């Protein structure tokens, strides 16, 4: 079986994106609890999955370090308003919490 070149390239690009996207740790959950009490590793992992599902279809995923914690809300807003990304209020809040909490410089 031979893959069409564009499908093979897509598979390589998408597999590489998620390999470097941080998985939440207990330290990330603890940092997130300062902004959102009750946050767990599991809820951050679910938010990571939402981020992958909603964003990787249009572009390579941005790593959390690409933007500051303060810049992420504007970036997500822009994706929703200018590019039609559909996120519920809860999904938006959770994705932002994930992106802001797993940054390497997030308060712990």
PDB file of N, CA and C in Angstrom:
ATOM      1  N   UNK A   1       0.850  -1.181   0.000  1.00  0.00           N
ATOM      2  CA  UNK A   1       0.000   0.000   0.000  1.00  0.00           C
ATOM      3  C   UNK A   1       0.892   1.240   0.000  1.00  0.00           C
ATOM      4  N   UNK A   2       0.585   2.185  -0.870  1.00  0.00           N
ATOM      5  CA  UNK A   2       1.375   3.407  -0.979  1.00  0.00           C
ATOM      6  C   UNK A   2       0.518   4.598  -0.572  1.00  0.00           C
ATOM      7  N   UNK A   3       1.065   5.428   0.318  1.00  0.00           N
ATOM      8  CA  UNK A   3       0.367   6.648   0.723  1.00  0.00           C
ATOM      9  C   UNK A   3       0.594   7.732  -0.308  1.00  0.00           C
ATOM     10  N   UNK A   4      -0.431   8.510  -0.565  1.00  0.00           N
ATOM     11  CA  UNK A   4      -0.248   9.680  -1.418  1.00  0.00           C
ATOM     12  C   UNK A   4       0.695  10.625  -0.698  1.00  0.00           C
ATOM     13  N   UNK A   5       1.581  11.323  -1.410  1.00  0.00           N
ATOM     14  CA  UNK A   5       2.587  12.187  -0.767  1.00  0.00           C
ATOM     15  C   UNK A   5       1.995  13.202   0.206  1.00  0.00           C
ATOM     16  N   UNK A   6       0.864  13.814  -0.149  1.00  0.00           N
ATOM     17  CA  UNK A   6       0.287  14.825   0.737  1.00  0.00           C
ATOM     18  C   UNK A   6      -0.247  14.213   2.039  1.00  0.00           C
ATOM     19  N   UNK A   7      -0.737  12.980   1.958  1.00  0.00           N
ATOM     20  CA  UNK A   7      -1.196  12.304   3.178  1.00  0.00           C
ATOM     21  C   UNK A   7      -0.019  11.896   4.046  1.00  0.00           C
ATOM     22  N   UNK A   8       1.032  11.428   3.429  1.00  0.00           N
ATOM     23  CA  UNK A   8       2.220  11.045   4.187  1.00  0.00           C
ATOM     24  C   UNK A   8       2.804  12.255   4.901  1.00  0.00           C
ATOM     25  N   UNK A   9       2.881  13.386   4.206  1.00  0.00           N
ATOM     26  CA  UNK A   9       3.402  14.609   4.813  1.00  0.00           C
ATOM     27  C   UNK A   9       2.515  15.050   5.973  1.00  0.00           C
ATOM     28  N   UNK A  10       1.215  15.006   5.799  1.00  0.00           N
ATOM     29  CA  UNK A  10       0.295  15.381   6.877  1.00  0.00           C
ATOM     30  C   UNK A  10       0.477  14.501   8.098  1.00  0.00           C
ATOM     31  N   UNK A  11       0.632  13.211   7.875  1.00  0.00           N
ATOM     32  CA  UNK A  11       0.817  12.283   8.991  1.00  0.00           C
ATOM     33  C   UNK A  11       2.089  12.595   9.752  1.00  0.00           C
ATOM     34  N   UNK A  12       3.156  12.882   9.045  1.00  0.00           N
ATOM     35  CA  UNK A  12       4.429  13.207   9.687  1.00  0.00           C
ATOM     36  C   UNK A  12       4.300  14.505  10.481  1.00  0.00           C
ATOM     37  N   UNK A  13       3.712  15.525   9.878  1.00  0.00           N
ATOM     38  CA  UNK A  13       3.581  16.809  10.560  1.00  0.00           C
ATOM     39  C   UNK A  13       2.720  16.702  11.808  1.00  0.00           C
ATOM     40  N   UNK A  14       1.594  16.021  11.709  1.00  0.00           N
ATOM     41  CA  UNK A  14       0.708  15.911  12.862  1.00  0.00           C
ATOM     42  C   UNK A  14       1.312  15.052  13.958  1.00  0.00           C
ATOM     43  N   UNK A  15       2.020  14.002  13.602  1.00  0.00           N
ATOM     44  CA  UNK A  15       2.613  13.169  14.639  1.00  0.00           C
ATOM     45  C   UNK A  15       3.699  13.919  15.378  1.00  0.00           C
ATOM     46  N   UNK A  16       4.421  14.774  14.692  1.00  0.00           N
ATOM     47  CA  UNK A  16       5.474  15.557  15.323  1.00  0.00           C
ATOM     48  C   UNK A  16       4.950  16.620  16.253  1.00  0.00           C
ATOM     49  N   UNK A  17       3.794  17.172  15.953  1.00  0.00           N
ATOM     50  CA  UNK A  17       3.229  18.243  16.776  1.00  0.00           C
ATOM     51  C   UNK A  17       2.929  17.764  18.184  1.00  0.00           C
ATOM     52  N   UNK A  18       2.247  16.652  18.263  1.00  0.00           N
ATOM     53  CA  UNK A  18       1.788  16.189  19.557  1.00  0.00           C
ATOM     54  C   UNK A  18       2.911  15.623  20.405  1.00  0.00           C
ATOM     55  N   UNK A  19       4.007  15.208  19.782  1.00  0.00           N
ATOM     56  CA  UNK A  19       5.114  14.633  20.528  1.00  0.00           C
ATOM     57  C   UNK A  19       5.762  15.666  21.445  1.00  0.00           C
ATOM     58  N   UNK A  20       5.739  16.933  21.063  1.00  0.00           N
ATOM     59  CA  UNK A  20       6.382  17.959  21.865  1.00  0.00           C
ATOM     60  C   UNK A  20       5.389  18.776  22.678  1.00  0.00           C
ATOM     61  N   UNK A  21       4.126  18.591  22.456  1.00  0.00           N
ATOM     62  CA  UNK A  21       3.112  19.296  23.224  1.00  0.00           C
ATOM     63  C   UNK A  21       3.087  18.706  24.624  1.00  0.00           C
ATOM     64  N   UNK A  22       3.362  19.518  25.642  1.00  0.00           N
ATOM     65  CA  UNK A  22       3.501  18.967  27.002  1.00  0.00           C
ATOM     66  C   UNK A  22       2.253  18.259  27.518  1.00  0.00           C
ATOM     67  N   UNK A  23       2.500  17.165  28.189  1.00  0.00           N
ATOM     68  CA  UNK A  23       1.442  16.486  28.934  1.00  0.00           C
ATOM     69  C   UNK A  23       1.391  17.114  30.322  1.00  0.00           C
ATOM     70  N   UNK A  24       0.212  17.350  30.837  1.00  0.00           N
ATOM     71  CA  UNK A  24       0.106  17.956  32.173  1.00  0.00           C
ATOM     72  C   UNK A  24       0.661  17.053  33.262  1.00  0.00           C
ATOM     73  N   UNK A  25       1.259  17.671  34.240  1.00  0.00           N
ATOM     74  CA  UNK A  25       1.819  16.957  35.389  1.00  0.00           C
ATOM     75  C   UNK A  25       1.089  17.424  36.651  1.00  0.00           C
ATOM     76  N   UNK A  26       1.327  16.760  37.777  1.00  0.00           N
ATOM     77  CA  UNK A  26       0.745  17.240  39.035  1.00  0.00           C
ATOM     78  C   UNK A  26       1.171  18.687  39.350  1.00  0.00           C
ATOM     79  N   UNK A  27       2.407  19.051  39.003  1.00  0.00           N
ATOM     80  CA  UNK A  27       2.863  20.431  39.241  1.00  0.00           C
ATOM     81  C   UNK A  27       2.071  21.417  38.392  1.00  0.00           C
ATOM     82  N   UNK A  28       1.742  21.039  37.161  1.00  0.00           N
ATOM     83  CA  UNK A  28       0.926  21.908  36.303  1.00  0.00           C
ATOM     84  C   UNK A  28      -0.472  22.074  36.903  1.00  0.00           C
ATOM     85  N   UNK A  29      -1.044  20.969  37.382  1.00  0.00           N
ATOM     86  CA  UNK A  29      -2.381  21.032  37.976  1.00  0.00           C
ATOM     87  C   UNK A  29      -2.373  21.924  39.215  1.00  0.00           C
ATOM     88  N   UNK A  30      -1.319  21.806  40.010  1.00  0.00           N
ATOM     89  CA  UNK A  30      -1.208  22.639  41.208  1.00  0.00           C
ATOM     90  C   UNK A  30      -1.134  24.117  40.834  1.00  0.00           C
ATOM     91  N   UNK A  31      -0.352  24.435  39.796  1.00  0.00           N
ATOM     92  CA  UNK A  31      -0.257  25.824  39.335  1.00  0.00           C
ATOM     93  C   UNK A  31      -1.608  26.318  38.827  1.00  0.00           C
ATOM     94  N   UNK A  32      -2.317  25.467  38.106  1.00  0.00           N
ATOM     95  CA  UNK A  32      -3.620  25.839  37.548  1.00  0.00           C
ATOM     96  C   UNK A  32      -4.668  26.062  38.632  1.00  0.00           C
ATOM     97  N   UNK A  33      -4.528  25.360  39.750  1.00  0.00           N
ATOM     98  CA  UNK A  33      -5.508  25.488  40.838  1.00  0.00           C
ATOM     99  C   UNK A  33      -5.525  26.892  41.430  1.00  0.00           C
ATOM    100  N   UNK A  34      -4.443  27.634  41.255  1.00  0.00           N
ATOM    101  CA  UNK A  34      -4.421  29.020  41.749  1.00  0.00           C
ATOM    102  C   UNK A  34      -5.422  29.879  40.984  1.00  0.00           C
ATOM    103  N   UNK A  35      -5.648  29.547  39.720  1.00  0.00           N
ATOM    104  CA  UNK A  35      -6.603  30.290  38.891  1.00  0.00           C
ATOM    105  C   UNK A  35      -7.959  29.617  38.847  1.00  0.00           C
ATOM    106  N   UNK A  36      -7.938  28.287  38.953  1.00  0.00           N
ATOM    107  CA  UNK A  36      -9.181  27.535  38.837  1.00  0.00           C
ATOM    108  C   UNK A  36      -9.160  26.363  39.816  1.00  0.00           C
ATOM    109  N   UNK A  37      -9.658  26.607  41.058  1.00  0.00           N
ATOM    110  CA  UNK A  37      -9.658  25.543  42.066  1.00  0.00           C
ATOM    111  C   UNK A  37     -10.345  24.280  41.535  1.00  0.00           C
ATOM    112  N   UNK A  38      -9.803  23.144  41.912  1.00  0.00           N
ATOM    113  CA  UNK A  38     -10.379  21.879  41.484  1.00  0.00           C
ATOM    114  C   UNK A  38      -9.776  21.335  40.204  1.00  0.00           C
ATOM    115  N   UNK A  39      -8.866  22.077  39.585  1.00  0.00           N
ATOM    116  CA  UNK A  39      -8.213  21.596  38.370  1.00  0.00           C
ATOM    117  C   UNK A  39      -7.377  20.370  38.706  1.00  0.00           C
ATOM    118  N   UNK A  40      -7.419  19.391  37.816  1.00  0.00           N
ATOM    119  CA  UNK A  40      -6.662  18.149  38.016  1.00  0.00           C
ATOM    120  C   UNK A  40      -5.820  17.856  36.772  1.00  0.00           C
ATOM    121  N   UNK A  41      -4.928  16.903  36.911  1.00  0.00           N
ATOM    122  CA  UNK A  41      -4.152  16.448  35.753  1.00  0.00           C
ATOM    123  C   UNK A  41      -5.114  15.954  34.674  1.00  0.00           C
ATOM    124  N   UNK A  42      -6.168  15.270  35.093  1.00  0.00           N
ATOM    125  CA  UNK A  42      -7.138  14.732  34.147  1.00  0.00           C
ATOM    126  C   UNK A  42      -7.871  15.840  33.393  1.00  0.00           C
ATOM    127  N   UNK A  43      -8.258  16.905  34.086  1.00  0.00           N
ATOM    128  CA  UNK A  43      -8.968  17.986  33.395  1.00  0.00           C
ATOM    129  C   UNK A  43      -8.035  18.741  32.452  1.00  0.00           C
ATOM    130  N   UNK A  44      -6.768  18.893  32.835  1.00  0.00           N
ATOM    131  CA  UNK A  44      -5.799  19.527  31.934  1.00  0.00           C
ATOM    132  C   UNK A  44      -5.509  18.634  30.731  1.00  0.00           C
ATOM    133  N   UNK A  45      -5.494  17.324  30.941  1.00  0.00           N
ATOM    134  CA  UNK A  45      -5.278  16.386  29.837  1.00  0.00           C
ATOM    135  C   UNK A  45      -6.448  16.453  28.859  1.00  0.00           C
ATOM    136  N   UNK A  46      -7.664  16.565  29.379  1.00  0.00           N
ATOM    137  CA  UNK A  46      -8.837  16.702  28.518  1.00  0.00           C
ATOM    138  C   UNK A  46      -8.763  18.017  27.731  1.00  0.00           C
ATOM    139  N   UNK A  47      -8.304  19.084  28.378  1.00  0.00           N
ATOM    140  CA  UNK A  47      -8.160  20.372  27.692  1.00  0.00           C
ATOM    141  C   UNK A  47      -7.101  20.286  26.598  1.00  0.00           C
ATOM    142  N   UNK A  48      -6.024  19.549  26.862  1.00  0.00           N
ATOM    143  CA  UNK A  48      -4.989  19.338  25.847  1.00  0.00           C
ATOM    144  C   UNK A  48      -5.603  18.628  24.640  1.00  0.00           C
ATOM    145  N   UNK A  49      -6.430  17.629  24.885  1.00  0.00           N
ATOM    146  CA  UNK A  49      -7.090  16.900  23.797  1.00  0.00           C
ATOM    147  C   UNK A  49      -8.002  17.812  22.990  1.00  0.00           C
ATOM    148  N   UNK A  50      -8.709  18.701  23.669  1.00  0.00           N
ATOM    149  CA  UNK A  50      -9.573  19.664  22.981  1.00  0.00           C
ATOM    150  C   UNK A  50      -8.728  20.583  22.111  1.00  0.00           C
ATOM    151  N   UNK A  51      -7.611  21.063  22.647  1.00  0.00           N
ATOM    152  CA  UNK A  51      -6.703  21.927  21.892  1.00  0.00           C
ATOM    153  C   UNK A  51      -6.224  21.215  20.628  1.00  0.00           C
ATOM    154  N   UNK A  52      -5.804  19.973  20.763  1.00  0.00           N
ATOM    155  CA  UNK A  52      -5.335  19.207  19.604  1.00  0.00           C
ATOM    156  C   UNK A  52      -6.468  19.042  18.589  1.00  0.00           C
ATOM    157  N   UNK A  53      -7.644  18.644  19.063  1.00  0.00           N
ATOM    158  CA  UNK A  53      -8.771  18.377  18.168  1.00  0.00           C
ATOM    159  C   UNK A  53      -9.252  19.628  17.438  1.00  0.00           C
ATOM    160  N   UNK A  54      -9.318  20.743  18.130  1.00  0.00           N
ATOM    161  CA  UNK A  54      -9.882  21.960  17.543  1.00  0.00           C
ATOM    162  C   UNK A  54      -8.873  22.759  16.722  1.00  0.00           C
ATOM    163  N   UNK A  55      -7.587  22.611  17.011  1.00  0.00           N
ATOM    164  CA  UNK A  55      -6.602  23.503  16.390  1.00  0.00           C
ATOM    165  C   UNK A  55      -5.692  22.838  15.366  1.00  0.00           C
ATOM    166  N   UNK A  56      -5.435  21.557  15.489  1.00  0.00           N
ATOM    167  CA  UNK A  56      -4.466  20.920  14.594  1.00  0.00           C
ATOM    168  C   UNK A  56      -5.012  20.694  13.190  1.00  0.00           C
ATOM    169  N   UNK A  57      -6.303  20.818  13.004  1.00  0.00           N
ATOM    170  CA  UNK A  57      -6.874  20.636  11.674  1.00  0.00           C
ATOM    171  C   UNK A  57      -6.544  21.768  10.719  1.00  0.00           C
ATOM    172  N   UNK A  58      -6.213  22.935  11.262  1.00  0.00           N
ATOM    173  CA  UNK A  58      -5.950  24.100  10.410  1.00  0.00           C
ATOM    174  C   UNK A  58      -4.482  24.506  10.359  1.00  0.00           C
ATOM    175  N   UNK A  59      -3.745  24.242  11.409  1.00  0.00           N
ATOM    176  CA  UNK A  59      -2.338  24.654  11.439  1.00  0.00           C
ATOM    177  C   UNK A  59      -1.560  23.800  12.419  1.00  0.00           C
ATOM    178  N   UNK A  60      -0.238  23.902  12.330  1.00  0.00           N
ATOM    179  CA  UNK A  60       0.621  23.221  13.288  1.00  0.00           C
ATOM    180  C   UNK A  60       0.329  23.794  14.665  1.00  0.00           C
ATOM    181  N   UNK A  61       0.240  22.939  15.639  1.00  0.00           N
ATOM    182  CA  UNK A  61      -0.068  23.412  16.994  1.00  0.00           C
ATOM    183  C   UNK A  61       1.047  24.296  17.533  1.00  0.00           C
ATOM    184  N   UNK A  62       0.656  25.372  18.135  1.00  0.00           N
ATOM    185  CA  UNK A  62       1.613  26.257  18.790  1.00  0.00           C
ATOM    186  C   UNK A  62       1.915  25.678  20.166  1.00  0.00           C
ATOM    187  N   UNK A  63       3.179  25.630  20.504  1.00  0.00           N
ATOM    188  CA  UNK A  63       3.557  25.189  21.840  1.00  0.00           C
ATOM    189  C   UNK A  63       3.181  26.275  22.842  1.00  0.00           C
ATOM    190  N   UNK A  64       2.878  25.903  24.069  1.00  0.00           N
ATOM    191  CA  UNK A  64       2.478  26.893  25.069  1.00  0.00           C
ATOM    192  C   UNK A  64       3.474  28.040  25.248  1.00  0.00           C
ATOM    193  N   UNK A  65       4.771  27.767  25.049  1.00  0.00           N
ATOM    194  CA  UNK A  65       5.795  28.800  25.223  1.00  0.00           C
ATOM    195  C   UNK A  65       5.790  29.842  24.116  1.00  0.00           C
ATOM    196  N   UNK A  66       5.075  29.574  23.036  1.00  0.00           N
ATOM    197  CA  UNK A  66       5.080  30.513  21.906  1.00  0.00           C
ATOM    198  C   UNK A  66       4.547  31.884  22.310  1.00  0.00           C
ATOM    199  N   UNK A  67       3.592  31.899  23.210  1.00  0.00           N
ATOM    200  CA  UNK A  67       2.995  33.148  23.678  1.00  0.00           C
ATOM    201  C   UNK A  67       3.067  33.191  25.196  1.00  0.00           C
ATOM    202  N   UNK A  68       3.034  34.390  25.725  1.00  0.00           N
ATOM    203  CA  UNK A  68       2.992  34.530  27.179  1.00  0.00           C
ATOM    204  C   UNK A  68       1.600  34.138  27.668  1.00  0.00           C
ATOM    205  N   UNK A  69       1.498  33.903  28.953  1.00  0.00           N
ATOM    206  CA  UNK A  69       0.191  33.574  29.536  1.00  0.00           C
ATOM    207  C   UNK A  69      -0.815  34.687  29.255  1.00  0.00           C
ATOM    208  N   UNK A  70      -0.348  35.922  29.264  1.00  0.00           N
ATOM    209  CA  UNK A  70      -1.229  37.068  29.011  1.00  0.00           C
ATOM    210  C   UNK A  70      -1.641  37.174  27.539  1.00  0.00           C
ATOM    211  N   UNK A  71      -0.831  36.644  26.631  1.00  0.00           N
ATOM    212  CA  UNK A  71      -1.134  36.745  25.197  1.00  0.00           C
ATOM    213  C   UNK A  71      -2.079  35.654  24.702  1.00  0.00           C
ATOM    214  N   UNK A  72      -2.129  34.521  25.394  1.00  0.00           N
ATOM    215  CA  UNK A  72      -2.956  33.411  24.923  1.00  0.00           C
ATOM    216  C   UNK A  72      -4.438  33.765  24.779  1.00  0.00           C
ATOM    217  N   UNK A  73      -5.056  34.482  25.709  1.00  0.00           N
ATOM    218  CA  UNK A  73      -6.488  34.779  25.528  1.00  0.00           C
ATOM    219  C   UNK A  73      -6.782  35.544  24.227  1.00  0.00           C
ATOM    220  N   UNK A  74      -5.929  36.500  23.868  1.00  0.00           N
ATOM    221  CA  UNK A  74      -6.135  37.251  22.634  1.00  0.00           C
ATOM    222  C   UNK A  74      -5.956  36.356  21.410  1.00  0.00           C
ATOM    223  N   UNK A  75      -4.984  35.445  21.458  1.00  0.00           N
ATOM    224  CA  UNK A  75      -4.753  34.539  20.329  1.00  0.00           C
ATOM    225  C   UNK A  75      -5.950  33.607  20.120  1.00  0.00           C
ATOM    226  N   UNK A  76      -6.472  33.062  21.202  1.00  0.00           N
ATOM    227  CA  UNK A  76      -7.630  32.169  21.100  1.00  0.00           C
ATOM    228  C   UNK A  76      -8.844  32.953  20.613  1.00  0.00           C
ATOM    229  N   UNK A  77      -9.020  34.150  21.124  1.00  0.00           N
ATOM    230  CA  UNK A  77     -10.130  35.008  20.672  1.00  0.00           C
ATOM    231  C   UNK A  77     -10.030  35.272  19.176  1.00  0.00           C
ATOM    232  N   UNK A  78      -8.838  35.569  18.700  1.00  0.00           N
ATOM    233  CA  UNK A  78      -8.622  35.837  17.279  1.00  0.00           C
ATOM    234  C   UNK A  78      -8.963  34.598  16.439  1.00  0.00           C
ATOM    235  N   UNK A  79      -8.568  33.432  16.898  1.00  0.00           N
ATOM    236  CA  UNK A  79      -8.882  32.206  16.166  1.00  0.00           C
ATOM    237  C   UNK A  79     -10.394  31.974  16.100  1.00  0.00           C
ATOM    238  N   UNK A  80     -11.075  32.337  17.147  1.00  0.00           N
ATOM    239  CA  UNK A  80     -12.528  32.163  17.168  1.00  0.00           C
ATOM    240  C   UNK A  80     -13.215  33.184  16.269  1.00  0.00           C
ATOM    241  N   UNK A  81     -12.855  34.446  16.391  1.00  0.00           N
ATOM    242  CA  UNK A  81     -13.573  35.486  15.662  1.00  0.00           C
ATOM    243  C   UNK A  81     -13.159  35.604  14.199  1.00  0.00           C
ATOM    244  N   UNK A  82     -11.871  35.457  13.923  1.00  0.00           N
ATOM    245  CA  UNK A  82     -11.400  35.648  12.549  1.00  0.00           C
ATOM    246  C   UNK A  82     -11.345  34.357  11.745  1.00  0.00           C
ATOM    247  N   UNK A  83     -11.209  33.235  12.421  1.00  0.00           N
ATOM    248  CA  UNK A  83     -11.035  31.980  11.703  1.00  0.00           C
ATOM    249  C   UNK A  83     -12.128  30.953  11.989  1.00  0.00           C
ATOM    250  N   UNK A  84     -13.110  31.325  12.782  1.00  0.00           N
ATOM    251  CA  UNK A  84     -14.271  30.476  12.987  1.00  0.00           C
ATOM    252  C   UNK A  84     -14.081  29.234  13.833  1.00  0.00           C
ATOM    253  N   UNK A  85     -13.062  29.219  14.688  1.00  0.00           N
ATOM    254  CA  UNK A  85     -12.871  28.068  15.574  1.00  0.00           C
ATOM    255  C   UNK A  85     -14.046  28.041  16.550  1.00  0.00           C
ATOM    256  N   UNK A  86     -14.704  26.899  16.627  1.00  0.00           N
ATOM    257  CA  UNK A  86     -15.858  26.769  17.506  1.00  0.00           C
ATOM    258  C   UNK A  86     -15.450  26.156  18.828  1.00  0.00           C
ATOM    259  N   UNK A  87     -15.521  26.952  19.878  1.00  0.00           N
ATOM    260  CA  UNK A  87     -15.254  26.500  21.240  1.00  0.00           C
ATOM    261  C   UNK A  87     -16.397  26.984  22.118  1.00  0.00           C
ATOM    262  N   UNK A  88     -16.877  26.113  22.986  1.00  0.00           N
ATOM    263  CA  UNK A  88     -17.843  26.559  23.978  1.00  0.00           C
ATOM    264  C   UNK A  88     -17.087  27.427  24.989  1.00  0.00           C
ATOM    265  N   UNK A  89     -17.794  28.138  25.815  1.00  0.00           N
ATOM    266  CA  UNK A  89     -17.154  28.946  26.856  1.00  0.00           C
ATOM    267  C   UNK A  89     -16.296  28.075  27.767  1.00  0.00           C
ATOM    268  N   UNK A  90     -16.809  26.911  28.117  1.00  0.00           N
ATOM    269  CA  UNK A  90     -16.067  25.998  28.984  1.00  0.00           C
ATOM    270  C   UNK A  90     -14.812  25.475  28.284  1.00  0.00           C
ATOM    271  N   UNK A  91     -14.932  25.079  27.013  1.00  0.00           N
ATOM    272  CA  UNK A  91     -13.757  24.609  26.269  1.00  0.00           C
ATOM    273  C   UNK A  91     -12.695  25.698  26.177  1.00  0.00           C
ATOM    274  N   UNK A  92     -13.128  26.910  25.899  1.00  0.00           N
ATOM    275  CA  UNK A  92     -12.189  28.026  25.798  1.00  0.00           C
ATOM    276  C   UNK A  92     -11.445  28.220  27.118  1.00  0.00           C
ATOM    277  N   UNK A  93     -12.190  28.242  28.203  1.00  0.00           N
ATOM    278  CA  UNK A  93     -11.598  28.416  29.534  1.00  0.00           C
ATOM    279  C   UNK A  93     -10.603  27.299  29.844  1.00  0.00           C
ATOM    280  N   UNK A  94     -10.969  26.056  29.530  1.00  0.00           N
ATOM    281  CA  UNK A  94     -10.108  24.918  29.824  1.00  0.00           C
ATOM    282  C   UNK A  94      -8.853  24.909  28.951  1.00  0.00           C
ATOM    283  N   UNK A  95      -8.997  25.211  27.660  1.00  0.00           N
ATOM    284  CA  UNK A  95      -7.839  25.253  26.768  1.00  0.00           C
ATOM    285  C   UNK A  95      -6.873  26.349  27.221  1.00  0.00           C
ATOM    286  N   UNK A  96      -7.404  27.503  27.557  1.00  0.00           N
ATOM    287  CA  UNK A  96      -6.543  28.585  28.049  1.00  0.00           C
ATOM    288  C   UNK A  96      -5.829  28.181  29.331  1.00  0.00           C
ATOM    289  N   UNK A  97      -6.539  27.546  30.232  1.00  0.00           N
ATOM    290  CA  UNK A  97      -5.926  27.107  31.482  1.00  0.00           C
ATOM    291  C   UNK A  97      -4.793  26.114  31.199  1.00  0.00           C
ATOM    292  N   UNK A  98      -5.028  25.188  30.269  1.00  0.00           N
ATOM    293  CA  UNK A  98      -3.972  24.245  29.892  1.00  0.00           C
ATOM    294  C   UNK A  98      -2.759  24.996  29.329  1.00  0.00           C
ATOM    295  N   UNK A  99      -2.987  25.844  28.331  1.00  0.00           N
ATOM    296  CA  UNK A  99      -1.876  26.544  27.673  1.00  0.00           C
ATOM    297  C   UNK A  99      -1.100  27.427  28.644  1.00  0.00           C
ATOM    298  N   UNK A 100      -1.796  28.082  29.543  1.00  0.00           N
ATOM    299  CA  UNK A 100      -1.131  28.970  30.499  1.00  0.00           C
ATOM    300  C   UNK A 100      -0.429  28.194  31.606  1.00  0.00           C
ATOM    301  N   UNK A 101      -0.926  27.026  31.952  1.00  0.00           N
ATOM    302  CA  UNK A 101      -0.381  26.265  33.084  1.00  0.00           C
ATOM    303  C   UNK A 101       0.807  25.391  32.737  1.00  0.00           C
ATOM    304  N   UNK A 102       0.882  24.937  31.498  1.00  0.00           N
ATOM    305  CA  UNK A 102       1.986  24.033  31.147  1.00  0.00           C
ATOM    306  C   UNK A 102       3.188  24.767  30.560  1.00  0.00           C
ATOM    307  N   UNK A 103       3.101  26.069  30.464  1.00  0.00           N
ATOM    308  CA  UNK A 103       4.269  26.849  30.013  1.00  0.00           C
ATOM    309  C   UNK A 103       5.438  26.563  30.945  1.00  0.00           C
ATOM    310  N   UNK A 104       6.627  26.544  30.401  1.00  0.00           N
ATOM    311  CA  UNK A 104       7.795  26.233  31.217  1.00  0.00           C
ATOM    312  C   UNK A 104       8.025  27.257  32.324  1.00  0.00           C
ATOM    313  N   UNK A 105       7.525  28.477  32.125  1.00  0.00           N
ATOM    314  CA  UNK A 105       7.715  29.512  33.142  1.00  0.00           C
ATOM    315  C   UNK A 105       6.482  29.729  34.013  1.00  0.00           C
ATOM    316  N   UNK A 106       5.499  28.815  33.926  1.00  0.00           N
ATOM    317  CA  UNK A 106       4.292  28.954  34.741  1.00  0.00           C
ATOM    318  C   UNK A 106       4.656  28.901  36.215  1.00  0.00           C
ATOM    319  N   UNK A 107       3.973  29.696  36.989  1.00  0.00           N
ATOM    320  CA  UNK A 107       4.224  29.673  38.440  1.00  0.00           C
ATOM    321  C   UNK A 107       3.866  28.303  38.991  1.00  0.00           C
ATOM    322  N   UNK A 108       4.741  27.828  39.837  1.00  0.00           N
ATOM    323  CA  UNK A 108       4.498  26.526  40.469  1.00  0.00           C
ATOM    324  C   UNK A 108       4.615  26.691  41.960  1.00  0.00           C
TER     325      UNK A 108
END
